[in-house]
mmCIF file of C-alpha atoms in Angstrom:
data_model
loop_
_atom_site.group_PDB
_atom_site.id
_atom_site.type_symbol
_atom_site.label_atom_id
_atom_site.label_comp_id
_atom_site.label_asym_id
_atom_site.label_seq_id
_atom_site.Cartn_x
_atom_site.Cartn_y
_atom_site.Cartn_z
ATOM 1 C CA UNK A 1 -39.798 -1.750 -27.447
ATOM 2 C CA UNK A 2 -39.997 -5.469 -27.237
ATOM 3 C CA UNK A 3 -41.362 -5.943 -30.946
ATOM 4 C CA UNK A 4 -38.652 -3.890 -32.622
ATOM 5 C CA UNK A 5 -35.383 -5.560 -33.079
ATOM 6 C CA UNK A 6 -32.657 -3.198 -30.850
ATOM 7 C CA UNK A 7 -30.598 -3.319 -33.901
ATOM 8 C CA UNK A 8 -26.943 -1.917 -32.348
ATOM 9 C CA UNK A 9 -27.142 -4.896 -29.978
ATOM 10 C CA UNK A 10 -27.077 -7.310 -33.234
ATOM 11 C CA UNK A 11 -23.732 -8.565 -33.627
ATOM 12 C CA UNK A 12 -21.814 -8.179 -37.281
ATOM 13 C CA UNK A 13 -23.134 -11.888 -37.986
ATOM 14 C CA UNK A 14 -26.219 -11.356 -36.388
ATOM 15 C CA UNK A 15 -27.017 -8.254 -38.546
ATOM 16 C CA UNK A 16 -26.230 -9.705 -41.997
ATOM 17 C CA UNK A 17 -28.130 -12.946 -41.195
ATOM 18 C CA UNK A 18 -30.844 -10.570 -40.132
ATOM 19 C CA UNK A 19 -30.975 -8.592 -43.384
ATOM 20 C CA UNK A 20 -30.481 -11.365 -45.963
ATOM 21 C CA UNK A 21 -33.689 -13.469 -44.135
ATOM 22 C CA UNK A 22 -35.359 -10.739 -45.094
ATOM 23 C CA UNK A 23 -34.311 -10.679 -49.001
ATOM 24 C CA UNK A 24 -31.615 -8.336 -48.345
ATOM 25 C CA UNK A 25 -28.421 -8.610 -50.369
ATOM 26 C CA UNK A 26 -25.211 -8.993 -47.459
ATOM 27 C CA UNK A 27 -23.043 -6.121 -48.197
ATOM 28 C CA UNK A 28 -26.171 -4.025 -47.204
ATOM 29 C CA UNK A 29 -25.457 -5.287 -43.740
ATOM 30 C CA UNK A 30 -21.706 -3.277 -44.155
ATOM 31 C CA UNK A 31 -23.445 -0.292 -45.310
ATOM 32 C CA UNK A 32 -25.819 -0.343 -41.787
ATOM 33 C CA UNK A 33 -22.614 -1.683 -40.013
ATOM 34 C CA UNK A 34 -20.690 1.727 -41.389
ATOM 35 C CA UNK A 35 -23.306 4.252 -40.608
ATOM 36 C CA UNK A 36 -24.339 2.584 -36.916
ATOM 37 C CA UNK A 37 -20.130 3.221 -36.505
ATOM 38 C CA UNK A 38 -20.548 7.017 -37.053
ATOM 39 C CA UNK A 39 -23.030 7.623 -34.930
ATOM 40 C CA UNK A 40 -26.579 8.029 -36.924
ATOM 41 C CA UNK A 41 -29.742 8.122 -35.041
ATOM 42 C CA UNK A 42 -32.005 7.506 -37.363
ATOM 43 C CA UNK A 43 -32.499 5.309 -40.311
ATOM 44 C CA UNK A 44 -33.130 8.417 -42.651
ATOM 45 C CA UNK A 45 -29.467 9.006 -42.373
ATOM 46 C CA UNK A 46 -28.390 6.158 -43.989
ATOM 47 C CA UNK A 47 -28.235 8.184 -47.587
ATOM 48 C CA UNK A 48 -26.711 5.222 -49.801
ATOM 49 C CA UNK A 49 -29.600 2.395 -48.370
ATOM 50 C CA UNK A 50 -32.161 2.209 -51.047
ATOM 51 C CA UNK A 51 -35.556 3.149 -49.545
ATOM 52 C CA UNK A 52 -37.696 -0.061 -49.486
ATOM 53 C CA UNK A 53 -34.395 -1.022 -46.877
ATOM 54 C CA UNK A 54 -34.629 2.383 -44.843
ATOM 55 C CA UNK A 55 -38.293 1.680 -44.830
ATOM 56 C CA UNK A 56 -37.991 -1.684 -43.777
ATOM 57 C CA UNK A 57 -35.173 -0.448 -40.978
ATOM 58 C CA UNK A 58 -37.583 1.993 -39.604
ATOM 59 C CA UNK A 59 -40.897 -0.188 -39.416
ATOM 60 C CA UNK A 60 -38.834 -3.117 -37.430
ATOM 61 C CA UNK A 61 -35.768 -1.695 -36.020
ATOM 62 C CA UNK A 62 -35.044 0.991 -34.097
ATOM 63 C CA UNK A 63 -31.356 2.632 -32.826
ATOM 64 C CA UNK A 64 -30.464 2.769 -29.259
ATOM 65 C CA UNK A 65 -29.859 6.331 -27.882
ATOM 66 C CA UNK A 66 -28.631 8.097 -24.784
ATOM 67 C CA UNK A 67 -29.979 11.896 -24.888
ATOM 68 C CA UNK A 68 -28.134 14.242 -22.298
ATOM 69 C CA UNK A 69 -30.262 15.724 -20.245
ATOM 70 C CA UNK A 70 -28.099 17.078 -17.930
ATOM 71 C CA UNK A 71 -24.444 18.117 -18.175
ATOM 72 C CA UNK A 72 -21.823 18.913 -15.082
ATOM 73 C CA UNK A 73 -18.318 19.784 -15.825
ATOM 74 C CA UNK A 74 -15.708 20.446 -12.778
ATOM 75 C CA UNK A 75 -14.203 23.400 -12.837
ATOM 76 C CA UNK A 76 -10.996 21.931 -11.421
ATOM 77 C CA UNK A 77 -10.035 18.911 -13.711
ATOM 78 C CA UNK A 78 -12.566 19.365 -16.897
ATOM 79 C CA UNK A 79 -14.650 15.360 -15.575
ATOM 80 C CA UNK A 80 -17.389 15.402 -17.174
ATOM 81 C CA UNK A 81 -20.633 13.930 -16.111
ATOM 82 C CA UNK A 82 -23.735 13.118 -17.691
ATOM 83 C CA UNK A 83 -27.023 12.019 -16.876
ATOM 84 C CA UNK A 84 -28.604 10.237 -20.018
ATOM 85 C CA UNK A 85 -32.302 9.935 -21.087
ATOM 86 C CA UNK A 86 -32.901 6.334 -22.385
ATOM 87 C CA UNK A 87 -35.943 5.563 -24.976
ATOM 88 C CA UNK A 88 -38.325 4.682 -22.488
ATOM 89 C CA UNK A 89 -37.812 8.135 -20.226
ATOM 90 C CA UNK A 90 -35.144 6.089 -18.048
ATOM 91 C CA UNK A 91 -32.118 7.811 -16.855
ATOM 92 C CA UNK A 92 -28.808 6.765 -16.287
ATOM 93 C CA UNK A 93 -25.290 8.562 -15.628
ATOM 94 C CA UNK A 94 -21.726 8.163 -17.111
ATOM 95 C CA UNK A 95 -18.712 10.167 -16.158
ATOM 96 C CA UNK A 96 -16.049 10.949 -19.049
ATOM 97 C CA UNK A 97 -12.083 11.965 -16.958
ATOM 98 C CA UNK A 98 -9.350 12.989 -18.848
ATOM 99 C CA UNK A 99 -5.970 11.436 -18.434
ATOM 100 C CA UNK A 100 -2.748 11.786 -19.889
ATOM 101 C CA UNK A 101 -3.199 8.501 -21.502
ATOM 102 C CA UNK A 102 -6.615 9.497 -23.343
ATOM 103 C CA UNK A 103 -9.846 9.990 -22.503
ATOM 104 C CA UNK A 104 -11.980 7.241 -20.133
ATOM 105 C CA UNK A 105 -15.691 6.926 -19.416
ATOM 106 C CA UNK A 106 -17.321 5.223 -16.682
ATOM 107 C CA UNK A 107 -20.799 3.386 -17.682
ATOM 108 C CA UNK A 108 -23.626 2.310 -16.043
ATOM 109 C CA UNK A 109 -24.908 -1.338 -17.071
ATOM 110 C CA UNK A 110 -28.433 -1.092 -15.468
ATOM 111 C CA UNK A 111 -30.811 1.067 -14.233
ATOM 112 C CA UNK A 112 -30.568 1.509 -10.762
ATOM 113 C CA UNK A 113 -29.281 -1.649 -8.648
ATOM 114 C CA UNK A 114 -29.993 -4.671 -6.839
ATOM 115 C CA UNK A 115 -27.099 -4.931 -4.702
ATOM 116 C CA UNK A 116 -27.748 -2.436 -1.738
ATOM 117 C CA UNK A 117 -24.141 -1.507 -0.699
ATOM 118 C CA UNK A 118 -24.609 0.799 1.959
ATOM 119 C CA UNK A 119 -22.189 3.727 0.759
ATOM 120 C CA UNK A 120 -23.306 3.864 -2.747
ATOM 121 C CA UNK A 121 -25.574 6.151 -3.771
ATOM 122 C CA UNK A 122 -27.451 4.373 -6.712
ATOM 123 C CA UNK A 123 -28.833 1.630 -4.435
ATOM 124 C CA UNK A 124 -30.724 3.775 -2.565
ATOM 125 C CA UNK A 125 -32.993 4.258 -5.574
ATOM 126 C CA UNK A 126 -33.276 1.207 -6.008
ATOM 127 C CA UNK A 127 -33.640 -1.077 -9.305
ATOM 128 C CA UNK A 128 -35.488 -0.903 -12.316
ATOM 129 C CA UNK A 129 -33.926 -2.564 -15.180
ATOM 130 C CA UNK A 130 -31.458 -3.914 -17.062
ATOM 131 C CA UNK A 131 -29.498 -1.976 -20.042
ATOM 132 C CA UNK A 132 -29.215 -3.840 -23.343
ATOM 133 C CA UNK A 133 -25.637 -4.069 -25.175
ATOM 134 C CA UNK A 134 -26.541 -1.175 -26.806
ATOM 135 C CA UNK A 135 -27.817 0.992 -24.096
ATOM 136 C CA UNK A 136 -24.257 0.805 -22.671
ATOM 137 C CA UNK A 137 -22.630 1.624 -25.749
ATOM 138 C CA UNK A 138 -24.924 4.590 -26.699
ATOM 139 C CA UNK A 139 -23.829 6.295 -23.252
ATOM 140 C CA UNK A 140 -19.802 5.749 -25.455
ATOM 141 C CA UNK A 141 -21.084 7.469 -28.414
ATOM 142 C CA UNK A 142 -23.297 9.864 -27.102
ATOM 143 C CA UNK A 143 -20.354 11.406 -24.789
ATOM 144 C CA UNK A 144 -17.532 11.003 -27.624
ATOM 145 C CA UNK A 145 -20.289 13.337 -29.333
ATOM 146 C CA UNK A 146 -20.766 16.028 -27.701
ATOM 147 C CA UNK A 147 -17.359 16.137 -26.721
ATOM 148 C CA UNK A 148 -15.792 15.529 -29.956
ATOM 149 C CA UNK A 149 -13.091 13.341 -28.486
ATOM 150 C CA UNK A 150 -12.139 9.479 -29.482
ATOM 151 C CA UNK A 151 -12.564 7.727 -25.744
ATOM 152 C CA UNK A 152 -9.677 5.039 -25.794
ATOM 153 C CA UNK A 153 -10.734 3.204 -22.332
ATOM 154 C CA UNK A 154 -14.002 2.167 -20.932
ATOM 155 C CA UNK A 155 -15.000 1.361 -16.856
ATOM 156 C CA UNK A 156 -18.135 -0.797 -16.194
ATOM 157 C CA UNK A 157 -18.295 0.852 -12.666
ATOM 158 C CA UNK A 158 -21.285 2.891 -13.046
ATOM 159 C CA UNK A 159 -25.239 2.496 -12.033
ATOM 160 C CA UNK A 160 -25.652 -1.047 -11.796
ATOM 161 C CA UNK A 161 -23.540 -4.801 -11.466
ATOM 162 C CA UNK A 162 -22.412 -5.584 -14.818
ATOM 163 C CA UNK A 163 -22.238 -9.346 -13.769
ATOM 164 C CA UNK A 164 -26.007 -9.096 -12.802
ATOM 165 C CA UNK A 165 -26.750 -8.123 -16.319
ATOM 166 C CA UNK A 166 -23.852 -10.913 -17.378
ATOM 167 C CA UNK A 167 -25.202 -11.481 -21.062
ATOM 168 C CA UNK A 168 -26.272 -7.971 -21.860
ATOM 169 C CA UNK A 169 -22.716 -6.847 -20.576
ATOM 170 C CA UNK A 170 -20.581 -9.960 -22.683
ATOM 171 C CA UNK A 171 -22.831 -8.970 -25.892
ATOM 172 C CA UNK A 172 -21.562 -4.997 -25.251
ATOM 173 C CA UNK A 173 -18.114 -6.229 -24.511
ATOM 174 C CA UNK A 174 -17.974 -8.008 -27.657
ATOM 175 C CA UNK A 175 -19.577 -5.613 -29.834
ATOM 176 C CA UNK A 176 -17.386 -2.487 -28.538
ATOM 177 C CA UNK A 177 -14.452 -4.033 -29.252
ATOM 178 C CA UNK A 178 -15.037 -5.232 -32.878
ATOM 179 C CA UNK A 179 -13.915 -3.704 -35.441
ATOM 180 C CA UNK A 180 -17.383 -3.211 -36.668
ATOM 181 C CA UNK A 181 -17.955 -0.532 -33.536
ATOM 182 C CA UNK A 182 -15.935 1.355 -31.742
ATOM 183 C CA UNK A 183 -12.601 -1.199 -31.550
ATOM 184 C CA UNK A 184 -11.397 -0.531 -27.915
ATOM 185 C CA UNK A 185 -9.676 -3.451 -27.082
ATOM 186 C CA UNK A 186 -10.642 -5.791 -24.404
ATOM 187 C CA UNK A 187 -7.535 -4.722 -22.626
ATOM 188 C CA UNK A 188 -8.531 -0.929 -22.343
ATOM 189 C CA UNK A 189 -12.109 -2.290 -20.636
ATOM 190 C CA UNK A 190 -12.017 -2.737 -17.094
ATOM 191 C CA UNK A 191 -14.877 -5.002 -15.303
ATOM 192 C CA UNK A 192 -16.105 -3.952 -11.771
ATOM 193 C CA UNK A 193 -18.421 -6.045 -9.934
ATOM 194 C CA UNK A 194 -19.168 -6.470 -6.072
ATOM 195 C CA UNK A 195 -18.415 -10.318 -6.443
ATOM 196 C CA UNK A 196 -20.822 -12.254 -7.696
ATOM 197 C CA UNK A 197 -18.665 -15.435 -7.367
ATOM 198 C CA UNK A 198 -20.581 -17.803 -9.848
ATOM 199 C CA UNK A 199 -20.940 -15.367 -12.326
ATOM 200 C CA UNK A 200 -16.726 -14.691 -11.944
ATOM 201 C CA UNK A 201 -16.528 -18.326 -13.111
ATOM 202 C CA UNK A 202 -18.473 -17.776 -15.943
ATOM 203 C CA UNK A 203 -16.773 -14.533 -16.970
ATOM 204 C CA UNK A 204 -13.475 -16.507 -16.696
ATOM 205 C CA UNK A 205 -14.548 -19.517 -18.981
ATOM 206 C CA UNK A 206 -15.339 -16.561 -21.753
ATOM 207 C CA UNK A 207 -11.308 -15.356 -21.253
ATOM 208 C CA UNK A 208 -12.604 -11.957 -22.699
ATOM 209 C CA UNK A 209 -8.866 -10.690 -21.612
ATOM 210 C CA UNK A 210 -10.652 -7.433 -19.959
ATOM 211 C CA UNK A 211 -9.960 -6.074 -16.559
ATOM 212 C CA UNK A 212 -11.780 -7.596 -13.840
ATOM 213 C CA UNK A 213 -12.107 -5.091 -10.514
ATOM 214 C CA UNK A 214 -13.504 -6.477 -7.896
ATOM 215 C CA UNK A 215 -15.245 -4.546 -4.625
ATOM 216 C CA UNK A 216 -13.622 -5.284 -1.116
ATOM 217 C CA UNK A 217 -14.299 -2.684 0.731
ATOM 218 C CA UNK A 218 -13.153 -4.864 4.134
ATOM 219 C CA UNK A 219 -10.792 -7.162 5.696
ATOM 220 C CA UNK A 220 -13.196 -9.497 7.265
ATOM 221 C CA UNK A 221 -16.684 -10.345 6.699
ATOM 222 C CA UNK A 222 -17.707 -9.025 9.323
ATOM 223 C CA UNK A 223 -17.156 -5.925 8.162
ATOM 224 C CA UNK A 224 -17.962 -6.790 4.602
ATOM 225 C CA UNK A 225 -21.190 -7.964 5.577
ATOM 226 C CA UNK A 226 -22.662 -4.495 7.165
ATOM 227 C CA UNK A 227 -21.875 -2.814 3.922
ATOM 228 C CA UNK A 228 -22.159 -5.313 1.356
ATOM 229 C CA UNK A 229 -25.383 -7.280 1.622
ATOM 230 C CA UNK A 230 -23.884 -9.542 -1.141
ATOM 231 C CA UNK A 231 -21.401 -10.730 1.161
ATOM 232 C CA UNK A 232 -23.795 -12.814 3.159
ATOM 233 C CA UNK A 233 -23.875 -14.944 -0.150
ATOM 234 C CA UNK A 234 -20.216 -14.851 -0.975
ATOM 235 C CA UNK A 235 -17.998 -15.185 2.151
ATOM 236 C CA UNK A 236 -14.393 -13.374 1.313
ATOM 237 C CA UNK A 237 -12.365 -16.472 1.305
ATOM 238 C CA UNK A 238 -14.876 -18.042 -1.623
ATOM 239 C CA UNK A 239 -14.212 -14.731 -2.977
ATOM 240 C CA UNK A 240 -10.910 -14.772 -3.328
ATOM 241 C CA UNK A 241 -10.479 -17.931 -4.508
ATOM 242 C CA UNK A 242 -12.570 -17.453 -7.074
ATOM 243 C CA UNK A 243 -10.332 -14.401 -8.186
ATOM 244 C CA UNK A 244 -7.228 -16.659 -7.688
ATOM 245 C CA UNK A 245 -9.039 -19.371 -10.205
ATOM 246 C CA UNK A 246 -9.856 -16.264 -12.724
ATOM 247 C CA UNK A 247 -6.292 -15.166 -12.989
ATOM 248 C CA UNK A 248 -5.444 -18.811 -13.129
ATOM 249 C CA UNK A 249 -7.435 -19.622 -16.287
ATOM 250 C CA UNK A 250 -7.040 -15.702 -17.726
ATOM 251 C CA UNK A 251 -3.694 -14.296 -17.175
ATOM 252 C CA UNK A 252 -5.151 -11.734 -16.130
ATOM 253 C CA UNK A 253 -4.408 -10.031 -12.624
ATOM 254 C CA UNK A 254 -7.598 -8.871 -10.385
ATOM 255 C CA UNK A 255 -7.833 -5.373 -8.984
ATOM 256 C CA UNK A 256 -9.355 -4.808 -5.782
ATOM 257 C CA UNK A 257 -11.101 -1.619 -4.584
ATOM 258 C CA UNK A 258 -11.404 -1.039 -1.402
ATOM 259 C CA UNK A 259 -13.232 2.220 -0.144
ATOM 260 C CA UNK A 260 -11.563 4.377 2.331
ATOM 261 C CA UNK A 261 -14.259 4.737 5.031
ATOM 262 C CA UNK A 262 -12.690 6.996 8.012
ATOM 263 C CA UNK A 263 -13.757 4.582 11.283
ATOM 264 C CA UNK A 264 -15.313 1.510 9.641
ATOM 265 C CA UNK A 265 -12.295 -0.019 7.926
ATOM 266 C CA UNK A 266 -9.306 2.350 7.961
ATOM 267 C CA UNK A 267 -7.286 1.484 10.943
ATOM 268 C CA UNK A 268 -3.893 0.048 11.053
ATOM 269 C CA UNK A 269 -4.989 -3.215 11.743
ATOM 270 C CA UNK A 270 -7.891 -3.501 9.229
ATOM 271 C CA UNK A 271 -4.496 -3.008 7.049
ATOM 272 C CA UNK A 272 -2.195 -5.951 8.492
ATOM 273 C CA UNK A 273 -5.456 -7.915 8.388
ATOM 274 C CA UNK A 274 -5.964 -7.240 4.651
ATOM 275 C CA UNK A 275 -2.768 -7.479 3.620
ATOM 276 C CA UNK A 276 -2.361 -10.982 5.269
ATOM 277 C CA UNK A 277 -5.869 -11.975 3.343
ATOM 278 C CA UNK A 278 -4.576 -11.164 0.133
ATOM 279 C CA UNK A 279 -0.905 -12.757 0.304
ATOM 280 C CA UNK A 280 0.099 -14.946 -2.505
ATOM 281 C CA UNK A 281 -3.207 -13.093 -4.768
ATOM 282 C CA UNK A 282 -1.046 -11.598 -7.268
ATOM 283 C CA UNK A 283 -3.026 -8.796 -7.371
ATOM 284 C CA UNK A 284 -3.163 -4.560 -7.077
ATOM 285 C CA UNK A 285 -5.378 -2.413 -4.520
ATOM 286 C CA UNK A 286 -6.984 0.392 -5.670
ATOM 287 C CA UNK A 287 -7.562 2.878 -2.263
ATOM 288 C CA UNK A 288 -10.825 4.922 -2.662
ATOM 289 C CA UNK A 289 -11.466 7.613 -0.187
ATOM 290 C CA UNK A 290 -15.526 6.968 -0.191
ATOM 291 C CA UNK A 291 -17.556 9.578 -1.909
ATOM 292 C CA UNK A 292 -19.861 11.155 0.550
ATOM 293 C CA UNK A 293 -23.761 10.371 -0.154
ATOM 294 C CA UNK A 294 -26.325 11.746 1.847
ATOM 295 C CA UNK A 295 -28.169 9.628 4.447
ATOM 296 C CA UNK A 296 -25.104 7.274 4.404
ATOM 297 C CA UNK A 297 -23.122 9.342 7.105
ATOM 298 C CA UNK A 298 -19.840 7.719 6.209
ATOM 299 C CA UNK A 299 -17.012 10.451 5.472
ATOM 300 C CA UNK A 300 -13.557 9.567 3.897
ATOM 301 C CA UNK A 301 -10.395 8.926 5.283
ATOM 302 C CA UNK A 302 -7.765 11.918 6.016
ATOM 303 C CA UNK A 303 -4.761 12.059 4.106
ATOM 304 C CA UNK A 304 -2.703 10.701 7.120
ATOM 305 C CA UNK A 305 -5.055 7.679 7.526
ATOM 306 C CA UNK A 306 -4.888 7.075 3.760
ATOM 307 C CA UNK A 307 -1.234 7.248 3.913
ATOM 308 C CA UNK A 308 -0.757 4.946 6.682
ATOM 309 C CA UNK A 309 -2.839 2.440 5.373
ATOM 310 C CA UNK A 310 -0.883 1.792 1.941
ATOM 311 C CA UNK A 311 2.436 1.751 3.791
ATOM 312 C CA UNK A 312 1.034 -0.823 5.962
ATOM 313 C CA UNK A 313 0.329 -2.870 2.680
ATOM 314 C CA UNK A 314 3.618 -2.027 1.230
ATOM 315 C CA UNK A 315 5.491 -3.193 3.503
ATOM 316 C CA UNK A 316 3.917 -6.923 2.791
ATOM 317 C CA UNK A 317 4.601 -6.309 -0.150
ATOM 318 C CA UNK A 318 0.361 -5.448 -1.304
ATOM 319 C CA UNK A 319 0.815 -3.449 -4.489
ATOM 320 C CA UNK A 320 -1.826 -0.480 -3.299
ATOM 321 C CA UNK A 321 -2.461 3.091 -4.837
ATOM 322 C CA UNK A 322 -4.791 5.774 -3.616
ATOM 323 C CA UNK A 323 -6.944 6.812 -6.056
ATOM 324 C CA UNK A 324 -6.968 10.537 -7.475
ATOM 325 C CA UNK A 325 -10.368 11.882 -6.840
ATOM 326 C CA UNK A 326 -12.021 13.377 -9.683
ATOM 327 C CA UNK A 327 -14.989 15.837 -10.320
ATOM 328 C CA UNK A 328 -15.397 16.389 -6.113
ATOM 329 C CA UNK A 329 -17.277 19.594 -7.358
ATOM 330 C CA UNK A 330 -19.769 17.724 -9.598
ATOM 331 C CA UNK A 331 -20.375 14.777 -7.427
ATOM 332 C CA UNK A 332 -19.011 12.525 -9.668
ATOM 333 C CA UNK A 333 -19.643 8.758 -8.355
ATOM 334 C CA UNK A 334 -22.164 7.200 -10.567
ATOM 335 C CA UNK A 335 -26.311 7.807 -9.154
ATOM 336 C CA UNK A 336 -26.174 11.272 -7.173
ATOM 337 C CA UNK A 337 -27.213 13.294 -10.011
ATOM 338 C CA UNK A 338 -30.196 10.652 -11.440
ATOM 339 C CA UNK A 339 -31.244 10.330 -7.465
ATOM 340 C CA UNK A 340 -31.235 14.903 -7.340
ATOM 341 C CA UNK A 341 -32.875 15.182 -10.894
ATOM 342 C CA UNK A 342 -35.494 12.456 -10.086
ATOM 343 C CA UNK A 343 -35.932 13.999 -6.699
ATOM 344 C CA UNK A 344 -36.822 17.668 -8.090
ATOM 345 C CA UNK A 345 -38.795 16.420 -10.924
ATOM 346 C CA UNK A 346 -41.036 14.512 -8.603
ATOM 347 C CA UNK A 347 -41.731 17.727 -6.321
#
């Protein structure tokens, strides 16, 4: 794969200075540029590319793609999600919901992942790889294919930390929102990472104007630490200052999740504790009643619990939500189905 050029991670620029090195007049690169938008998988598709181009596509290029090779749709709200075959036999899952707003899809940026968060499922398969730009956007087209649907809003909150594959991830967000792709704007793109502080800093200096989301999951780090190795690294309060310095120098206000898990980090005073830790951040909660993965043991919060624990933060003034679960019947958080398919095929 190495020797090819991956030519849907080339830039507009990149792509005509690519072609015309090679004695290839620049409005070909348009002509790629227009058939790349709708989707093509191969070269031979490219019908108004003379051949010695096609030819000279095929023996140095190739086209990214994400084949589904599985499918799960819930029966209750239509959440779709797919596990993807990538060119070298990897797999990787995205989940497409349906709102009244449009259509989103949550990606995954690598395969597998490094970070080892206790209640996610896609750590305990460990890590393999990294996706390229185009890797990540294939999983966009592949999905707005077989559905036949325009997706208006993209989450970087599946397999993987995006800000652990920081320039593969900055190259997809800037490609997916050209006009030359698939021109979702940077504000329809939300961010997720588990807080890789340094890399925050970075992603702020780019002011990309996407939604940054970053993982709590705790009050303290204390707690943080038992579920989030990564917190041994990043202690909360140089995590949230590096959030406060990101809104700062973006505009942009952080989101943090923080998953619901019923006697770890659900009481009433896990909830006065949070809400003084994140006084004066300017910022939203997003309440996640944790997805339950075997071998994790942890089981979400009751309704009451849930309940309790925004109220808490409303009434100091924390803006906080609980989040609507989707696809419960399909298992929808991002490295169950890879980890069951993987599973069976190796038996």
């Amino acid at each position: 794969m190495s020797s090819l050029v991956d030519i849907k991670s080339l830039t507009a620029d990149e792509l005509k200075t690519f072609l015309t090195e090679n004695n290839f007049k620049p409005f070909r690169a348009k002509q790629v540029e227009d058939w790349l938008k709708k989707g093509v998988l191969t070269f031979d598709e490219m019908k108004n590319l003379p051949s010695d181009l096609k030819e000279f596509l095929e023996t140095r290029c190739y086209i990214s793609v994400a084949n589904i090779e599985k499918k799960l749709v819930s029966r209750y709200d239509k959440t779709v999600k797919y596990l993807f075959a990538l060119r070298d036999g990897e797999y990787v899952e995205s989940v497409v919901m349906s709102y009244k707003h449009g259509y989103s899809i949550c990606v995954s940026t690598q395969v597998g992942c490094k970070m080892g968060c206790t209640f996610c499922a896609t750590g305990k398969s460990g890590f393999s790889r990294n996706l390229t730009a185009s890797e990540i956007l294939a999983q966009i087209e592949s999905a707005q294919r077989d559905l036949n649907v325009r997706i208006s809003n993209v989450v970087l909150m599946g397999m993987g930390e995006p800000l652990d594959n920081f320039d593969n991830v900055v190259r997809f967000l800037r490609i997916v929102s050209s006009e030359q792709s698939l021109n979702i704007g940077a504000r329809h793109i939300t961010l997720s990472t588990c807080g890789i502080v340094p890399k925050i800093y970075e992603l702020a200096k780019l002011n990309l104007q996407i939604n940054l989301a970053v993982s709590l999951h705790a009050p303290n780090d204390e707690i943080r630490e038992k579920t989030m190795p990564v917190a041994k690294a990043y202690p909360m309060d140089t995590l949230l200052k590096a959030c406060r310095d990101y809104f700062e120098a973006t505009g942009r206000r952080v989101t943090f999740e923080y998953a619901l898990i019923s006697g770890v980090n659900d009481s009433d005073a896990d909830a006065r504790e949070l809400s003084q830790r994140l006084k004066g951040q300017g910022c939203h909660v997003n309440l996640i009643p944790v997805n339950s993965v075997e071998g994790t043991g942890y089981q979400k919060s009751d309704i009451k619990r849930q309940q309790s624990f925004v109220n808490i933060l409303a009434e100091n003034n924390i803006a906080a939500t609980v989040r609507r679960t989707l696809g419960s019947d399909i298992n929808a958080s991002c490295g169950q189905l890879k980890r069951n398919f993987v599973n069976k095929e190796d038996k």
